[in-house]
């Protein structure tokens, strides 16, 4: 016995939910990264080779 095929509506709904879930995970990751970098001292940031003014730009860039 095979599983029933999903309707086009069901497939679109699942695709939309997966996209929402991915965007929310990305949002949580960016927020955690932002909080972590904001908590670092200027000296620690310089050790990483970035300035405090560059943090926002780095977080907005695509990771891949």
Coordinates of N, CA and C in Angstrom, one line a residue:
X1 N 0.8 -1.2 0.0 CA 0.0 0.0 0.0 C 0.9 1.2 0.0
X2 N 0.6 2.2 -0.8 CA 1.4 3.4 -0.9 C 0.7 4.6 -0.2
X3 N 1.4 5.6 0.2 CA 0.8 6.7 0.8 C 0.1 7.6 -0.2
X4 N -1.0 8.2 0.2 CA -1.8 9.0 -0.7 C -0.9 10.3 -1.1
X5 N -1.1 10.7 -2.3 CA -0.4 11.9 -2.8 C -1.0 13.1 -2.2
X6 N -0.2 14.1 -1.9 CA -0.6 15.3 -1.3 C -1.2 16.2 -2.3
X7 N -2.2 17.0 -1.9 CA -2.8 18.0 -2.9 C -1.8 19.1 -3.1
X8 N -2.0 19.8 -4.2 CA -1.1 21.0 -4.5 C -1.2 22.0 -3.4
X9 N -2.4 22.2 -2.8 CA -2.5 23.2 -1.7 C -1.6 22.7 -0.5
X10 N -1.7 21.5 -0.2 CA -0.9 20.9 0.9 C 0.6 21.1 0.7
X11 N 1.0 20.8 -0.6 CA 2.4 21.0 -0.9 C 2.9 22.5 -0.8
X12 N 2.1 23.4 -1.3 CA 2.4 24.8 -1.1 C 2.4 25.2 0.3
X13 N 1.5 24.8 1.1 CA 1.5 25.1 2.5 C 2.7 24.6 3.2
X14 N 3.1 23.4 3.0 CA 4.3 22.8 3.6 C 5.6 23.6 3.2
X15 N 5.6 24.0 1.9 CA 6.8 24.7 1.4 C 6.8 26.1 2.1
X16 N 5.7 26.7 2.2 CA 5.6 28.0 2.9 C 6.0 27.9 4.4
X17 N 5.6 26.9 5.1 CA 5.9 26.6 6.5 C 7.4 26.4 6.6
X18 N 8.0 25.6 5.7 CA 9.4 25.3 5.7 C 10.2 26.6 5.6
X19 N 9.8 27.5 4.6 CA 10.4 28.8 4.4 C 10.3 29.7 5.6
X20 N 9.2 29.7 6.3 CA 9.0 30.5 7.5 C 9.9 30.0 8.6
X21 N 10.0 28.7 8.7 CA 10.8 28.1 9.8 C 12.3 28.4 9.5
X22 N 12.7 28.4 8.3 CA 14.1 28.7 7.9 C 14.4 30.1 8.2
X23 N 13.5 31.0 7.8 CA 13.7 32.5 8.1 C 13.7 32.8 9.6
X24 N 12.9 32.1 10.4 CA 12.9 32.3 11.8 C 14.2 31.8 12.5
X25 N 14.7 30.7 12.0 CA 16.0 30.2 12.5 C 17.1 31.1 12.2
X26 N 17.1 31.7 11.0 CA 18.1 32.7 10.6 C 18.0 33.9 11.4
X27 N 16.8 34.4 11.7 CA 16.6 35.5 12.5 C 17.1 35.3 13.9
X28 N 16.9 34.1 14.5 CA 17.4 33.8 15.8 C 18.9 33.7 15.8
X29 N 19.5 33.2 14.8 CA 20.9 33.1 14.7 C 21.6 34.5 14.6
X30 N 21.0 35.4 13.8 CA 21.5 36.7 13.7 C 21.4 37.5 15.0
X31 N 20.3 37.3 15.7 CA 20.1 38.0 17.0 C 21.1 37.5 18.0
X32 N 21.4 36.2 18.0 CA 22.3 35.6 19.0 C 23.8 36.1 18.6
X33 N 24.1 36.1 17.3 CA 25.4 36.6 16.9 C 25.6 38.1 17.3
X34 N 24.5 38.9 17.1 CA 24.6 40.3 17.4 C 24.8 40.5 18.9
X35 N 24.1 39.8 19.7 CA 24.2 39.9 21.1 C 25.6 39.5 21.6
X36 N 26.1 38.4 21.0 CA 27.5 38.0 21.3 C 28.5 39.0 21.0
X37 N 28.4 39.5 19.7 CA 29.4 40.5 19.3 C 29.3 41.8 20.1
X38 N 28.1 42.2 20.4 CA 27.9 43.5 21.2 C 28.5 43.3 22.6
X39 N 28.5 42.1 23.1 CA 29.1 41.9 24.4 C 30.6 41.8 24.5
X40 N 31.2 41.8 23.3 CA 32.7 41.7 23.2 C 33.3 43.1 23.4
X41 N 34.5 43.2 23.9 CA 35.2 44.4 24.1 C 35.8 44.8 22.7
X42 N 36.2 46.1 22.6 CA 36.8 46.6 21.4 C 38.1 45.8 21.1
X43 N 38.8 45.5 22.2 CA 40.0 44.7 22.0 C 39.8 43.3 21.4
X44 N 38.7 42.7 21.9 CA 38.4 41.3 21.4 C 37.9 41.4 19.9
X45 N 37.2 42.5 19.6 CA 36.8 42.6 18.2 C 38.0 42.9 17.3
X46 N 38.9 43.7 17.8 CA 40.1 44.0 17.0 C 40.9 42.7 16.8
X47 N 40.9 41.8 17.8 CA 41.6 40.5 17.7 C 41.0 39.7 16.5
X48 N 39.7 39.9 16.3 CA 39.0 39.2 15.2 C 39.2 39.9 13.9
X49 N 39.8 41.1 13.9 CA 40.0 41.8 12.7 C 38.8 42.7 12.3
X50 N 37.9 43.0 13.2 CA 36.8 43.8 12.8 C 36.6 44.9 13.8
X51 N 36.0 46.0 13.4 CA 35.7 47.1 14.3 C 34.3 47.1 14.7
X52 N 34.0 47.8 15.7 CA 32.6 47.8 16.2 C 31.6 48.3 15.1
X53 N 32.1 49.3 14.3 CA 31.2 49.9 13.3 C 30.9 48.9 12.2
X54 N 31.7 47.8 12.1 CA 31.5 46.8 11.0 C 30.6 45.7 11.4
X55 N 30.2 45.6 12.6 CA 29.4 44.4 13.1 C 28.1 44.3 12.4
X56 N 27.3 45.4 12.3 CA 26.0 45.3 11.6 C 26.2 44.9 10.1
X57 N 27.1 45.4 9.4 CA 27.3 45.0 8.0 C 27.7 43.6 7.9
X58 N 28.5 43.1 8.8 CA 28.9 41.7 8.8 C 27.7 40.7 9.0
X59 N 26.8 41.1 9.9 CA 25.7 40.3 10.2 C 24.6 40.3 9.1
X60 N 24.6 41.4 8.3 CA 23.7 41.4 7.2 C 24.1 40.7 5.9
X61 N 25.4 40.4 5.8 CA 25.9 39.7 4.7 C 25.4 38.2 4.7
X62 N 25.2 37.7 3.5 CA 24.9 36.3 3.4 C 26.1 35.4 3.9
X63 N 25.8 34.3 4.6 CA 26.8 33.5 5.1 C 27.4 32.6 4.0
X64 N 26.7 32.4 3.0 CA 27.1 31.4 2.0 C 27.4 32.0 0.6

